Amino acid sequence: MIKLNGVYPPLPTSFTEDEDLFLSRYEENIQKLCNYDLAGILVLGSNGEMVMLSNVEKKKVYDTARKAIPGGKLMIAGTGAQSTRETISLSVMAYDSGADAVLVLNPSYYKGQMNSEVLVRFYHDVADNSPAPVIIYNMPANSGLDMDADTILRASQHHNIIGIKDSGGNLVKMATVIKNAKPGFQVFAGSASFLLPALSIGAVGGILALANIAPELCLNIYNSFYEGKHESAKEYQLAAVELNTAVTRQWGVPALKAAMDYLGFYGGPVRKPLLPISDEIRKQLIELIERTLEQ
Amino acid sequence: MIKLNGVYPPLPTSFTEDEDLFLSRYEENIQKLCNYDLAGILVLGSNGEMVMLSNVEKKKVYDTARKAIPGGKLMIAGTGAQSTRETISLSVMAYDSGADAVLVLNPSYYKGQMNSEVLVRFYHDVADNSPAPVIIYNMPANSGLDMDADTILRASQHHNIIGIKDSGGNLVKMATVIKNAKPGFQVFAGSASFLLPALSIGAVGGILALANIAPELCLNIYNSFYEGKHESAKEYQLAAVELNTAVTRQWGVPALKAAMDYLGFYGGPVRKPLLPISDEIRKQLIELIERTLEQ
Amino acid sequence: MIKLNGVYPPLPTSFTEDEDLFLSRYEENIQKLCNYDLAGILVLGSNGEMVMLSNVEKKKVYDTARKAIPGGKLMIAGTGAQSTRETISLSVMAYDSGADAVLVLNPSYYKGQMNSEVLVRFYHDVADNSPAPVIIYNMPANSGLDMDADTILRASQHHNIIGIKDSGGNLVKMATVIKNAKPGFQVFAGSASFLLPALSIGAVGGILALANIAPELCLNIYNSFYEGKHESAKEYQLAAVELNTAVTRQWGVPALKAAMDYLGFYGGPVRKPLLPISDEIRKQLIELIERTLEQ
Amino acid sequence: MIKLNGVYPPLPTSFTEDEDLFLSRYEENIQKLCNYDLAGILVLGSNGEMVMLSNVEKKKVYDTARKAIPGGKLMIAGTGAQSTRETISLSVMAYDSGADAVLVLNPSYYKGQMNSEVLVRFYHDVADNSPAPVIIYNMPANSGLDMDADTILRASQHHNIIGIKDSGGNLVKMATVIKNAKPGFQVFAGSASFLLPALSIGAVGGILALANIAPELCLNIYNSFYEGKHESAKEYQLAAVELNTAVTRQWGVPALKAAMDYLGFYGGPVRKPLLPISDEIRKQLIELIERTLEQ
């Protein structure tokens, strides 16, 4: 089973002013980020505005990413869709582009029917047909559906399902999964705001929006924990929460892209209906970046 | 402004055993339903498994529906997507196929960013660019996002936005919208379970899953209300709730399709991850159909 | 079985500036309200700040109310508490004061344990031991627990349980209860915002915060419906929503008491932690009262 | 400021078969628990069925607890009520009995009005008038109201407010509070299920239902963390989750009391509407206890 341990940024997808793909900028972002000791890149996650892209665009992004990500770094590709057939089709496509693993968000539109049986069957159907190993993706703040520990555990029994990114922040659920899953099942914190708590109970890394703009801070939490420097780990963790909240739950992808622009990456526009952050919020965001990074 | 008053079934999309489009069956369903005094057909709503279809498939369904729907009946086409650009593109496509109006679900993936400003801007951008008049679609049970009255009212001020289908069942919100919207703004009950309450406060009709399998019962509620036969209207309404719940909130599209099969329409398979209902539930469903339709 | 049909105000409890009971004012409010064609008074409901009072205070309020309510008008007394034993004790106390029926809110503190079995057993234990007939009270916005139709129906089978006040506004649930409950089971709208929709499906009246300040408007909805004047009923209903929302969900008991003060009743202070409405909100409230009552 | 660091059991209140106070048993439980290296006892928290007791009963429980708790161990007393005046009155009463600090649950019945301003004012009014230092208590699963970080931080600025027990399990909120609160503000995990994650970000201890039945396991998590034995801490934490969930969120106080009975404490009956666990659940519970404690 492929070992995924480490920190990954879920890279935003670069757009031109007309909201078209801007692949050269995307490539440059990958190159810059890969100078840090990150384990790899998540391509087309929630921060990658995956739900905004056509499948033709997705293929281009997968291909571009794979070319830009240097050997030794992993490419994880988001491939979840509302139907099983489209999820499989995207997983094959991502594998063909060279993805090392696929991150599969649960379908959620028919919430009332998405019981444990349906979700487990979905993950097993995808895992049966995906040439790349599958990572489960639980993202209740966006999908509106929070998979419970039992569903995750049942889904995880498939040999081709190797881990989970859990962005829900429920540490009790995470502990239940870690305690009861098969040996080697790899749990990732889905947000920098709870990376240290997740590591403390056995998570093996994080896929963290904050790693796009503050990779060193994220790596400091991760490395301090493994070096047994728990006071430092705590200080880094507490330093990370406010900025992470700003570019995720509070102001979202538009703020994450604005922060990237400020820090020398290419952020650029979001796709509508998302709107750019206001000047007032940009000012607050920049103050927060400065305050966080000088700590 | 086009008058939409009346009852519409949100027609399920027909699939073969391999989950491919089965357009001849879809056409037959339309022809059978159009024998009833329905105002028209909703093509590719939630019950039409819209989120499961590729855009190429959607175009085929729009075209097929328009050919099958007789003159004098309206075609409303679901065209909502997560990005503004794709929603506009689908709305143009549906108009080109001959849709009389488009039903636009709000984007909801980035829930944290979908504030009133973003949603109003989304609807106005779509309405600016859609050649067909726009009906707002609020469907919190599926989207996980419940638009408030203020957002709906601000969105509704656009000249090309002519109504709303509200499936949330919040009659207080519905009354607030009816009281404060521009003259002629048309509010539809999104479920047969609250059709009469909605009519009592000024709704002009319903887009009702139940109308696919019990069009007469739905029309009886509607007509009794307008004929001032309120005791009858109440009896029909109370008769409708349980079966409607069964084919919507409780057992969903799989049950709706099974009921269609039982009643001489083509229901056929659902697309995975949705699974067919079990034999045990099918038995309960058929008993419920019999009990409801003999009342 | 006692017939409860009609409109009831859930009377606020009057306090002095020191937040002590002000029973003479409370009495005067009852006398004024009983000049209208109301069916009776609800004593110590949510608007009566019941959860703020000691049991000694409750007894005084029950006694005062009974003396002030004229013959021919009903006294319904709120008696719900977190423990079964205290609920029974308050129900006996209210009956001894002369209550015609008791309104029993479900316990809700141990939400995780309040399953259907526990709630049905609670209502049956209370009904077995209450000398007064019991009305179920579902108030999810305050209790944080929304009883489902099945629980309500099972509880309602007890001979001493005669009705429900449902403040949740879920008309589908209300219809399910009306359709399936024993003959004569009496369902009340718990809010003026959905009185007409509730009457349209068979509710027999309403217990309405708005009836404390606009009893005529509430009676107009009720009477127009029964007289078959549905256009009028609709107009009255639409006129009522905004003010009702203001004195309930939006600004709560502090606004209801301020409105009473403005309209010649005694509103007076709320008990802390509730705080009086600000001057700015008072201004908006008064404009809204004027706009509503002149319609 | 009094230092509270350590582990506390929120002791269940002992009842006879008739559901009356059984103070001698309660005393014995305290004596047994105080043989462990616990920092003290929480008297009348959620597990103490506080909302079920009259104020006369509460006084007896406070007095009994103080007499039974040995010198050097702290007594924290739950004193929250729906009104400010009653909360103050109970806090004075608990102080008079000898409580070292009071734990004050936020009022929550009027959820719609419990905005940040109202809640901060509530806590400051209580802190102004409580002779004992105040600990904020956030318990969303029971109160139905989850105080946000900003409210907690504003409330915490009062000199007589010294900490918080947060049972919500939102580690991000907890980190935000720890990062931004005044120096010395003491944060407690409200559940053993997330004790280690909370300690990792700076919590100073836990008030833990599990400490009533598995005090050593709870102390092992706590002590391993402070001794820098992080692998052990993790193993103890993972071992604790399932049993803790069983006696809290899953089966609640009835299961906690049954576990106490099984382990040689006095559990005894719960007060209705709570019902004892079934024989089938008792069997599962005992297996789980055995499995957990032998680890």
Coordinates of N, CA and C in Angstrom, one line a residue, chain A residues 124-186:
Chain A
H124 N -17.3 1.1 -2.9 CA -16.8 -0.2 -3.3 C -16.9 -0.3 -4.9
D125 N -17.9 0.2 -5.5 CA -18.0 0.2 -6.9 C -16.9 1.0 -7.5
V126 N -16.6 2.2 -6.9 CA -15.5 3.0 -7.4 C -14.2 2.3 -7.3
A127 N -14.0 1.7 -6.1 CA -12.7 1.1 -5.8 C -12.5 -0.1 -6.7
D128 N -13.6 -0.8 -7.0 CA -13.5 -2.0 -7.9 C -13.0 -1.5 -9.3
N129 N -13.3 -0.3 -9.7 CA -13.1 0.1 -11.1 C -12.1 1.2 -11.3
S130 N -11.5 1.6 -10.1 CA -10.5 2.7 -10.3 C -9.1 2.0 -10.3
P131 N -8.3 2.3 -11.3 CA -7.0 1.7 -11.4 C -6.1 2.4 -10.3
A132 N -6.4 3.5 -9.8 CA -5.6 4.2 -8.8 C -6.3 3.9 -7.4
P133 N -5.4 3.8 -6.4 CA -6.0 3.6 -5.0 C -6.9 4.8 -4.6
V134 N -7.9 4.5 -3.8 CA -8.9 5.5 -3.5 C -8.8 6.0 -2.1
I135 N -8.9 7.3 -1.9 CA -9.0 7.9 -0.6 C -10.4 8.5 -0.5
I136 N -11.0 8.2 0.6 CA -12.4 8.7 0.9 C -12.3 10.2 1.3
Y137 N -13.3 10.9 0.9 CA -13.2 12.4 1.2 C -14.6 12.7 1.9
N138 N -14.5 13.1 3.1 CA -15.6 13.6 3.9 C -15.5 15.1 4.1
M139 N -16.5 15.8 3.5 CA -16.4 17.3 3.5 C -17.8 17.9 3.8
P140 N -18.3 17.6 5.1 CA -19.7 18.0 5.3 C -20.0 19.5 5.1
A141 N -19.1 20.4 5.3 CA -19.4 21.8 5.2 C -19.8 22.1 3.8
N142 N -19.3 21.4 2.8 CA -19.7 21.6 1.4 C -20.7 20.7 0.9
S143 N -20.6 19.4 1.2 CA -21.5 18.4 0.7 C -22.8 18.4 1.4
G144 N -22.8 18.9 2.7 CA -24.1 18.9 3.5 C -24.4 17.5 4.0
L145 N -23.4 16.6 3.9 CA -23.6 15.2 4.3 C -22.3 14.8 5.1
D146 N -22.5 14.4 6.3 CA -21.4 14.0 7.2 C -21.4 12.5 7.4
M147 N -20.5 11.8 6.7 CA -20.5 10.3 6.8 C -20.1 9.9 8.2
D148 N -20.8 8.9 8.8 CA -20.5 8.5 10.1 C -19.3 7.4 10.2
A149 N -18.8 7.2 11.3 CA -17.7 6.3 11.5 C -18.0 4.9 10.9
D150 N -19.2 4.4 11.2 CA -19.5 3.1 10.7 C -19.5 3.0 9.2
T151 N -20.0 4.0 8.5 CA -20.0 4.0 7.0 C -18.5 4.0 6.5
I152 N -17.7 4.9 7.1 CA -16.3 5.0 6.7 C -15.6 3.7 6.9
L153 N -15.9 3.1 8.1 CA -15.2 1.8 8.4 C -15.6 0.7 7.4
R154 N -16.9 0.6 7.1 CA -17.3 -0.4 6.2 C -16.7 -0.2 4.8
A155 N -16.7 1.1 4.4 CA -16.2 1.4 3.0 C -14.7 1.1 3.0
S156 N -14.0 1.3 4.1 CA -12.5 1.2 4.1 C -12.0 -0.2 4.0
Q157 N -13.0 -1.2 4.2 CA -12.5 -2.6 4.2 C -12.0 -3.0 2.8
H158 N -12.4 -2.3 1.8 CA -12.0 -2.7 0.4 C -10.5 -2.5 0.3
H159 N -9.9 -3.5 -0.4 CA -8.4 -3.4 -0.5 C -7.9 -2.2 -1.2
N160 N -8.7 -1.7 -2.1 CA -8.2 -0.5 -2.9 C -8.6 0.8 -2.3
I161 N -9.1 0.8 -1.1 CA -9.4 2.0 -0.4 C -8.3 2.2 0.8
I162 N -7.5 3.2 0.7 CA -6.3 3.3 1.5 C -6.3 4.4 2.5
G163 N -7.3 5.2 2.5 CA -7.3 6.3 3.5 C -8.5 7.2 3.4
I164 N -8.5 8.2 4.2 CA -9.6 9.2 4.2 C -9.0 10.6 4.5
K165 N -9.5 11.6 3.8 CA -9.4 13.0 4.2 C -10.7 13.4 4.9
D166 N -10.6 13.7 6.1 CA -11.8 14.1 6.8 C -11.7 15.6 7.2
S167 N -12.6 16.4 6.6 CA -12.6 17.8 6.8 C -13.6 18.3 7.8
G168 N -14.3 17.3 8.4 CA -15.4 17.7 9.3 C -14.9 18.2 10.7
G169 N -13.7 17.8 11.1 CA -13.2 18.3 12.4 C -13.7 17.6 13.6
N170 N -14.4 16.5 13.4 CA -14.9 15.7 14.5 C -13.8 14.7 14.9
L171 N -13.1 15.1 15.9 CA -11.9 14.3 16.4 C -12.4 12.9 17.0
V172 N -13.6 12.9 17.5 CA -14.1 11.7 18.1 C -14.3 10.6 17.0
K173 N -14.9 11.1 15.9 CA -15.1 10.2 14.7 C -13.8 9.8 14.2
M174 N -12.9 10.7 14.1 CA -11.5 10.4 13.6 C -10.8 9.3 14.4
A175 N -11.0 9.4 15.7 CA -10.4 8.5 16.7 C -11.0 7.1 16.5
T176 N -12.3 7.1 16.3 CA -13.1 5.9 16.2 C -12.6 5.1 14.9
V177 N -12.4 5.9 13.8 CA -11.9 5.3 12.6 C -10.5 4.8 12.7
I178 N -9.6 5.6 13.3 CA -8.3 5.1 13.5 C -8.2 3.8 14.3
K179 N -9.0 3.8 15.4 CA -9.0 2.7 16.3 C -9.4 1.4 15.6
N180 N -10.4 1.5 14.7 CA -11.1 0.3 14.2 C -10.8 0.0 12.8
A181 N -10.1 0.8 12.1 CA -9.8 0.5 10.6 C -8.7 -0.6 10.5
K182 N -8.6 -1.1 9.3 CA -7.6 -2.1 9.0 C -6.2 -1.5 9.2
P183 N -5.2 -2.3 9.5 CA -3.9 -1.8 9.7 C -3.4 -1.0 8.5
G184 N -2.8 0.1 8.6 CA -2.3 0.8 7.5 C -3.2 1.8 6.8
F185 N -4.5 1.8 7.3 CA -5.5 2.8 6.7 C -5.0 4.2 7.2
Q186 N -5.0 5.1 6.2 CA -4.3 6.4 6.5 C -5.3 7.5 6.6

